[in-house]
PDB file of C-alpha atoms in Angstrom:
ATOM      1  CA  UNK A  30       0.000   0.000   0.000  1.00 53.00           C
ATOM      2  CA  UNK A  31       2.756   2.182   0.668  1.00 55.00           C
ATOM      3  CA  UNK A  32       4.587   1.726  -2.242  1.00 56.00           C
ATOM      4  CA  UNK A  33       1.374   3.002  -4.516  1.00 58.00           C
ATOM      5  CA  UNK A  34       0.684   5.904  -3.077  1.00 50.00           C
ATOM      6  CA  UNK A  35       4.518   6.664  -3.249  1.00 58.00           C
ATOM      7  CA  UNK A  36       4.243   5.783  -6.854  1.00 56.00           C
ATOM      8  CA  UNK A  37       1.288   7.935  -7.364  1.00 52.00           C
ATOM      9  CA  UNK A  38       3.221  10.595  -5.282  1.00 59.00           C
ATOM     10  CA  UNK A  39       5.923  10.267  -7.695  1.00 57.00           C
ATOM     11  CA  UNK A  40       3.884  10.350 -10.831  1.00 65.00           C
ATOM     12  CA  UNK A  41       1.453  13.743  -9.484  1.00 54.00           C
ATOM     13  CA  UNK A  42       4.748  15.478  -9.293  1.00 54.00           C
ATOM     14  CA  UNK A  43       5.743  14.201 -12.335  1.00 53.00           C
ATOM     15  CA  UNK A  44       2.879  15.500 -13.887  1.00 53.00           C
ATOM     16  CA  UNK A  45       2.975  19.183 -12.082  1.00 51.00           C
ATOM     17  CA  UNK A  46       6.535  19.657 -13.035  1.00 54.00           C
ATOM     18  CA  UNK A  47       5.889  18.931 -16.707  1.00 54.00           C
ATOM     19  CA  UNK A  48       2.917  21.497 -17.012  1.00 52.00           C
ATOM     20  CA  UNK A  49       5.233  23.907 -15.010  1.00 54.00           C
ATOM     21  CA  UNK A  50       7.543  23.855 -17.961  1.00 55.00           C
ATOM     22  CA  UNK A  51       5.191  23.870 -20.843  1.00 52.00           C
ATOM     23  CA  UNK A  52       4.182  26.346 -23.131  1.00 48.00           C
ATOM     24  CA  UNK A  53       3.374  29.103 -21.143  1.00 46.00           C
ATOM     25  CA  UNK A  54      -0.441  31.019 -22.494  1.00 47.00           C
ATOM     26  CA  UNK A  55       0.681  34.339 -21.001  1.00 44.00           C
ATOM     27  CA  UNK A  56       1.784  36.762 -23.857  1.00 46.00           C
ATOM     28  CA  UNK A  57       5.090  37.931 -23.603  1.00 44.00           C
ATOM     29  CA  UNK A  58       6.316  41.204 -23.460  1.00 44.00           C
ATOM     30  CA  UNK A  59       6.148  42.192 -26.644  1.00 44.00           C
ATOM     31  CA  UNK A  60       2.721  41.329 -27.425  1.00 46.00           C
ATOM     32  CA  UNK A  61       1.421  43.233 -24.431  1.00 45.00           C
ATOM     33  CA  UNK A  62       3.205  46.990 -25.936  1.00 44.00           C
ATOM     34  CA  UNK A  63       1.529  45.499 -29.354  1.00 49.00           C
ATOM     35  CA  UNK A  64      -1.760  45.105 -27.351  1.00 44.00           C
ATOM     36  CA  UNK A  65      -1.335  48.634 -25.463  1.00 47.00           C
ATOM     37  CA  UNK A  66      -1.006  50.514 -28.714  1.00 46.00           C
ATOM     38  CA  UNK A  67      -3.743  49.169 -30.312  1.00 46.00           C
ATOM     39  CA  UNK A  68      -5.814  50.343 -27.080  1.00 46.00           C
ATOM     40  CA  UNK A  69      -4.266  54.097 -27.616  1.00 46.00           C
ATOM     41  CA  UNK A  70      -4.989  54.175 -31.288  1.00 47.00           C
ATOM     42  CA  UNK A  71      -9.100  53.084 -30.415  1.00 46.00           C
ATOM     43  CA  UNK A  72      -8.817  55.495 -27.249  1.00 46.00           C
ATOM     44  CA  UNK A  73      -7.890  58.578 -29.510  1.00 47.00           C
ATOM     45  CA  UNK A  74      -9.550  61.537 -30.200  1.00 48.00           C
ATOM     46  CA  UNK A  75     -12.702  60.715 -33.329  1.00 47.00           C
ATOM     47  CA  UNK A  76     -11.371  63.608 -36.159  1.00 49.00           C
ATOM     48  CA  UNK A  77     -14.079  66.139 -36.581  1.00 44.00           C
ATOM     49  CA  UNK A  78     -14.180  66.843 -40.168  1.00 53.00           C
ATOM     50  CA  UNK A  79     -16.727  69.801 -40.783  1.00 72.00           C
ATOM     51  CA  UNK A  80     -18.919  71.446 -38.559  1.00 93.00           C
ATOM     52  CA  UNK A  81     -22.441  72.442 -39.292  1.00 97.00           C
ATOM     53  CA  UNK A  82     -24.674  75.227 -37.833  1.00 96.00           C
ATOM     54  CA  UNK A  83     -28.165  74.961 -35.565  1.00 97.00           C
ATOM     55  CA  UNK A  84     -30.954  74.792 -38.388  1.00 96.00           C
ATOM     56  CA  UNK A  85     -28.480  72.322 -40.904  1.00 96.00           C
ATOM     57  CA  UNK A  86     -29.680  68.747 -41.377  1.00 96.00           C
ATOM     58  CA  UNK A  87     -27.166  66.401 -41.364  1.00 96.00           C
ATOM     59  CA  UNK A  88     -27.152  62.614 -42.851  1.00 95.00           C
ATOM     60  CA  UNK A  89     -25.100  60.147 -40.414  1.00 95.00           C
ATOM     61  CA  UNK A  90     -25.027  56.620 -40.996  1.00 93.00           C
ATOM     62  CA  UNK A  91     -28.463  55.240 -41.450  1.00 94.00           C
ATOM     63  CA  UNK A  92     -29.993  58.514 -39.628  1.00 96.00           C
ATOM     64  CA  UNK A  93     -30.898  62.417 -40.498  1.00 97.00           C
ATOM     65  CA  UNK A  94     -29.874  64.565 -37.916  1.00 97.00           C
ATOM     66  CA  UNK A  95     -30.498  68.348 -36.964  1.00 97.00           C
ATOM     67  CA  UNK A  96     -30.002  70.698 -34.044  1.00 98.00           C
ATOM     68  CA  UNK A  97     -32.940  73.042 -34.250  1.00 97.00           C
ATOM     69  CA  UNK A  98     -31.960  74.340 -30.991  1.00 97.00           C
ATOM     70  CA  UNK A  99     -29.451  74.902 -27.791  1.00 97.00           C
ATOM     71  CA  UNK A 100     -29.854  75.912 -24.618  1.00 97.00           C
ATOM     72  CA  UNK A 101     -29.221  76.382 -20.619  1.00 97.00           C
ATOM     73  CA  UNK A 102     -31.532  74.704 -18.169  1.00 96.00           C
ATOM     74  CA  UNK A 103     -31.145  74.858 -14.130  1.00 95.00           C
ATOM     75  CA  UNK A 104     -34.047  72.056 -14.468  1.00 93.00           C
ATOM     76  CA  UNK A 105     -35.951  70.116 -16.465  1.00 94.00           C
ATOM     77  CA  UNK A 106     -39.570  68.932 -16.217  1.00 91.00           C
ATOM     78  CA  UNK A 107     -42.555  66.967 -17.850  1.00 85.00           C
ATOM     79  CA  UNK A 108     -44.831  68.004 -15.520  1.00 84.00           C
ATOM     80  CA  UNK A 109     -45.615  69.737 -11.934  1.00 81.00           C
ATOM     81  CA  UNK A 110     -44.773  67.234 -10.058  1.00 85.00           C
ATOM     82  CA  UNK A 111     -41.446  65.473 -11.305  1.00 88.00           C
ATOM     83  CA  UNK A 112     -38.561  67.683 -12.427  1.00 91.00           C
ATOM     84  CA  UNK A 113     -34.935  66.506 -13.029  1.00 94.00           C
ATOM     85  CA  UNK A 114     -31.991  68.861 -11.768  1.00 94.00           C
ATOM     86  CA  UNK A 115     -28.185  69.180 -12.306  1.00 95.00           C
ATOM     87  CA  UNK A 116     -25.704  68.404 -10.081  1.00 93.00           C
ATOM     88  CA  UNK A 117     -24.444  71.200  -7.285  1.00 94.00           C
ATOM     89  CA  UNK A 118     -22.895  74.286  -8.810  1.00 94.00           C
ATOM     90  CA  UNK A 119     -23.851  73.056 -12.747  1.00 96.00           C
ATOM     91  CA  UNK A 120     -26.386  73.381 -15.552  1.00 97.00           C
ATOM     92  CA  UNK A 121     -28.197  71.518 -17.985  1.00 97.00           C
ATOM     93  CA  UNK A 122     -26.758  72.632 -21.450  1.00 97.00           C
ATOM     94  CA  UNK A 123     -30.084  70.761 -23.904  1.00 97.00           C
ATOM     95  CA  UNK A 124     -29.422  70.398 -27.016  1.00 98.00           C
ATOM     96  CA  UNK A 125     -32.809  69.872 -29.042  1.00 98.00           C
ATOM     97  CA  UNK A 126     -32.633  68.003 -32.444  1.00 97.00           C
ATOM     98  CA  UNK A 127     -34.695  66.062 -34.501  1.00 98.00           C
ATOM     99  CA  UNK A 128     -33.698  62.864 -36.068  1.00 98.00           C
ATOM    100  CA  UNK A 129     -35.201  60.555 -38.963  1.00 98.00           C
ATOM    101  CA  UNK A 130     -34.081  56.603 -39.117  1.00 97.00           C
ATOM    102  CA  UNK A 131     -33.410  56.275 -43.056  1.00 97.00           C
ATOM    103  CA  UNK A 132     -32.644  52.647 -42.651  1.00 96.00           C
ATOM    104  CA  UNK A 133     -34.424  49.980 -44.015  1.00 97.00           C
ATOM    105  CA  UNK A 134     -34.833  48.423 -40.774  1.00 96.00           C
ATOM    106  CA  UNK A 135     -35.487  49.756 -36.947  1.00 97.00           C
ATOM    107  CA  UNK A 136     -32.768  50.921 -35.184  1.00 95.00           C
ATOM    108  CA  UNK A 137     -32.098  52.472 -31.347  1.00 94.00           C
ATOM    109  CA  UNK A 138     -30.845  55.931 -31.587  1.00 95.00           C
ATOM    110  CA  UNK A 139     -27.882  56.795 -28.466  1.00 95.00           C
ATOM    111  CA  UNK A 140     -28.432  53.334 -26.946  1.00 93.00           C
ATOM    112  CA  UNK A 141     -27.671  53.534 -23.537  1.00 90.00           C
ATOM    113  CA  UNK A 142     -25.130  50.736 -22.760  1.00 88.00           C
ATOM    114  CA  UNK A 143     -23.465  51.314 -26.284  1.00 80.00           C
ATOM    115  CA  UNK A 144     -20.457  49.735 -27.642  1.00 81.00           C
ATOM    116  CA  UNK A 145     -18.296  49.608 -31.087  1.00 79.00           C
ATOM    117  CA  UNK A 146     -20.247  51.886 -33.732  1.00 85.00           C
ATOM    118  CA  UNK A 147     -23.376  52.619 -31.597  1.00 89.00           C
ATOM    119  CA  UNK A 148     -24.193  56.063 -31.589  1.00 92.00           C
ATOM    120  CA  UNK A 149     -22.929  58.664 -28.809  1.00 94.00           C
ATOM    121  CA  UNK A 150     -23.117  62.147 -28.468  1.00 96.00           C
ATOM    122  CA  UNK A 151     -20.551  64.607 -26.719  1.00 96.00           C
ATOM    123  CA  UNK A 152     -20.205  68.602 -26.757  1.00 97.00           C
ATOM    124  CA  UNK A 153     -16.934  70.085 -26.308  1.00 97.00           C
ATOM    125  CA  UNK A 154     -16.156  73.030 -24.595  1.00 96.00           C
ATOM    126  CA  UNK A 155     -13.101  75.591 -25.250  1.00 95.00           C
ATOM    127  CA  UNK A 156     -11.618  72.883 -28.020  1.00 93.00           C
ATOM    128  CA  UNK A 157     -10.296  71.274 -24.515  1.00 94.00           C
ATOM    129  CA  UNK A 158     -13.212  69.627 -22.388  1.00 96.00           C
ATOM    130  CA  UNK A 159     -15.152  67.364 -23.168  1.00 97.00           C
ATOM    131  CA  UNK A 160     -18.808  66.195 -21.413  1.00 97.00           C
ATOM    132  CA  UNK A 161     -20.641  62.942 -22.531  1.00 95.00           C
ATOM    133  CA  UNK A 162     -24.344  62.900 -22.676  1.00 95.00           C
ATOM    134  CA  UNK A 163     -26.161  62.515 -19.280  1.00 94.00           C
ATOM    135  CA  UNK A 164     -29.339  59.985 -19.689  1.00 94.00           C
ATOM    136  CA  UNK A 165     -32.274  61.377 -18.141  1.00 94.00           C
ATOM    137  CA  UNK A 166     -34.133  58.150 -17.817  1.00 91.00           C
ATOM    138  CA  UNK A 167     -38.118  58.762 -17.797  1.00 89.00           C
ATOM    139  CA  UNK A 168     -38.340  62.115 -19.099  1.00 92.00           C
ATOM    140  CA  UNK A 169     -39.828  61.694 -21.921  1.00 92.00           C
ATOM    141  CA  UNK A 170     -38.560  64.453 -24.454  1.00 94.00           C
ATOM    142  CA  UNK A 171     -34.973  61.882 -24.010  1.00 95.00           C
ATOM    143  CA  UNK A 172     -33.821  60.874 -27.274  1.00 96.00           C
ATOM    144  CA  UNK A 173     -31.458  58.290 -25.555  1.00 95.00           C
ATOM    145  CA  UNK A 174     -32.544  54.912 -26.547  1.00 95.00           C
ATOM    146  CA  UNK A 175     -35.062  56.046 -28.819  1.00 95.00           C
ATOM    147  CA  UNK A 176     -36.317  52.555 -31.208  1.00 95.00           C
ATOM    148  CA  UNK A 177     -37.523  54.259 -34.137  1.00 97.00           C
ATOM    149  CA  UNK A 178     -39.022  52.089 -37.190  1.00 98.00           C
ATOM    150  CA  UNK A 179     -37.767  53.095 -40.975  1.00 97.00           C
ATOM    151  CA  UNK A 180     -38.166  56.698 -42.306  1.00 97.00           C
ATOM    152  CA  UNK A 181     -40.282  57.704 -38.679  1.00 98.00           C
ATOM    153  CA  UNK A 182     -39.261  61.010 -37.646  1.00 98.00           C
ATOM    154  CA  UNK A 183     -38.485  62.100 -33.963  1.00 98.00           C
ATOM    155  CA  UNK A 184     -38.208  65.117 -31.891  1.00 98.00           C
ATOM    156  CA  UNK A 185     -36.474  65.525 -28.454  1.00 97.00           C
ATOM    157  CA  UNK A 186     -33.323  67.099 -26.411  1.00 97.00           C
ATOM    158  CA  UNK A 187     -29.676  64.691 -25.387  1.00 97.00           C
ATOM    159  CA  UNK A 188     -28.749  66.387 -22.018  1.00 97.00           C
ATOM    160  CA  UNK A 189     -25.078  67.561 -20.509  1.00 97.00           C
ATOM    161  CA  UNK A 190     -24.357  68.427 -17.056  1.00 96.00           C
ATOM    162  CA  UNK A 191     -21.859  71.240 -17.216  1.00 97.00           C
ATOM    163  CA  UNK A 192     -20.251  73.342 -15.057  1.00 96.00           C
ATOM    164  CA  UNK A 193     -21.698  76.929 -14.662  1.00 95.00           C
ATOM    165  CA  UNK A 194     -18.748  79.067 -16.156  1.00 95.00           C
ATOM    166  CA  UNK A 195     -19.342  76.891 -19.418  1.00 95.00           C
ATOM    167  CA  UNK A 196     -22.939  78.737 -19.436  1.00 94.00           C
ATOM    168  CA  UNK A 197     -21.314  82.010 -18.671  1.00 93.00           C
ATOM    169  CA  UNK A 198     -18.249  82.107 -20.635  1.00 93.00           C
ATOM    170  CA  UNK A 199     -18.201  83.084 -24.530  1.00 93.00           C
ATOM    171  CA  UNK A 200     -15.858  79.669 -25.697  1.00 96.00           C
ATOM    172  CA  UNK A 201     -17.055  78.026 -28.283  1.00 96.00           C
ATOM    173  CA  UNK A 202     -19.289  75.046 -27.385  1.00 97.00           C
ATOM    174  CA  UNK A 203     -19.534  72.044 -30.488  1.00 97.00           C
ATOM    175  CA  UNK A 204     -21.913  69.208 -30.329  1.00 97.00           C
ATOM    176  CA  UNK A 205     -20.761  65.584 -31.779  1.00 97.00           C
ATOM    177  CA  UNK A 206     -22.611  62.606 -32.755  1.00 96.00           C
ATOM    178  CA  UNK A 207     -19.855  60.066 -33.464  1.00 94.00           C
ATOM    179  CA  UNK A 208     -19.523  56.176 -33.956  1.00 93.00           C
ATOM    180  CA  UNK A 209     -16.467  54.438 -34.001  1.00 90.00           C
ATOM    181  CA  UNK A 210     -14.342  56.884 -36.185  1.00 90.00           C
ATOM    182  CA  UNK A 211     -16.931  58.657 -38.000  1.00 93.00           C
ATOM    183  CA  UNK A 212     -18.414  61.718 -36.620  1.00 94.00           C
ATOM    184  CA  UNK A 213     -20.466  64.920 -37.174  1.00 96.00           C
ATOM    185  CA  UNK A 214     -20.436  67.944 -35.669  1.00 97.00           C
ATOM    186  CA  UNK A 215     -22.502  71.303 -34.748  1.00 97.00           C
ATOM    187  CA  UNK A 216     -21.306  74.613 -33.966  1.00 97.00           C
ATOM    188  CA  UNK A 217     -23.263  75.712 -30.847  1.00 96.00           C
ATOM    189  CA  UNK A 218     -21.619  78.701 -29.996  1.00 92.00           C
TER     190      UNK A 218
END
């Protein structure tokens, strides 16, 4: 009895020692920089390639898109009773547009957990800062996940929560729909 479970001792370590030395799956050096770049070069900055004004209609993929108007909110409301607010010390900058699905097919417009070429929207502020879209979920002018069948038409606001010297100061202000690395953009201010 003793001598098989020494013999199966012997053979367990046998067996750990030669998957200690085998192939190893973890990528080596090299492939990790190879890896890291590729992150950087997704991660940069979507090129803006002309800007259009509040009033322009815009075509974008499978969708029509215009700003018909911008503003500053300190709060938003459907009704008397239920009103959404910024965060301390900030304001609501709304940008209003409507948008057309010219797809064969429905589609969701600024899907909410979105990923690859799914639409997003930013603005940036000063060339420099940049605020992603803030998803008012249940007010119902929120174009944010908006399923829209072929050639229907829809009218509503994509929210930012920016600081309060944005609202004051005279910097430019541009609004961008991108996905993956195509993008269009309106001046705002």
């Amino acid at each position: 009895m003793k001598k098989i479970f020494t013999t199966l001792s012997f053979i367990l370590v046998v067996c750990l020692f030669t998957a200690s030395c085998g192939n190893s799956d973890t990528p080596s050096t090299s492939q990790n920089t190879d890896n890291n770049n590729q992150q950087q070069e997704q991660n940069q900055e979507v090129e803006v390639s002309e800007n259009f004004k509040i009033g322009d209609t815009a075509t974008f993929n499978d969708w029509e898109i215009s700003v018909t108007e911008f503003s500053f909110k300190d709060k938003l409301a459907d009704n008397d009773y239920f009103y959404f607010s910024p965060d301390e010390g900030n304001k609501f900058a709304v940008v209003s547009l409507q948008i057309t699905n010219t797809s064969k097919e429905a589609q969701t417009f600024l899907p909410s957990f979105s990923y690859g070429d799914d639409i997003r929207a930013r603005i940036c502020y000063a060339d420099e800062y940049e605020y992603q879209a803030t998803n008012l979920i249940g007010y119902e002018a929120e174009l944010h996940d908006s399923a829209m069948n072929p050639l229907t038409t829809k009218n509503g606001v994509i929210v930012f929560n920016v600081p309060e010297l944005v609202t004051t100061s005279e910097e430019s202000i541009v609004f961008t729909i991108y996905a993956g690395q195509d993008s269009i953009s309106f001046d705002l201010r």
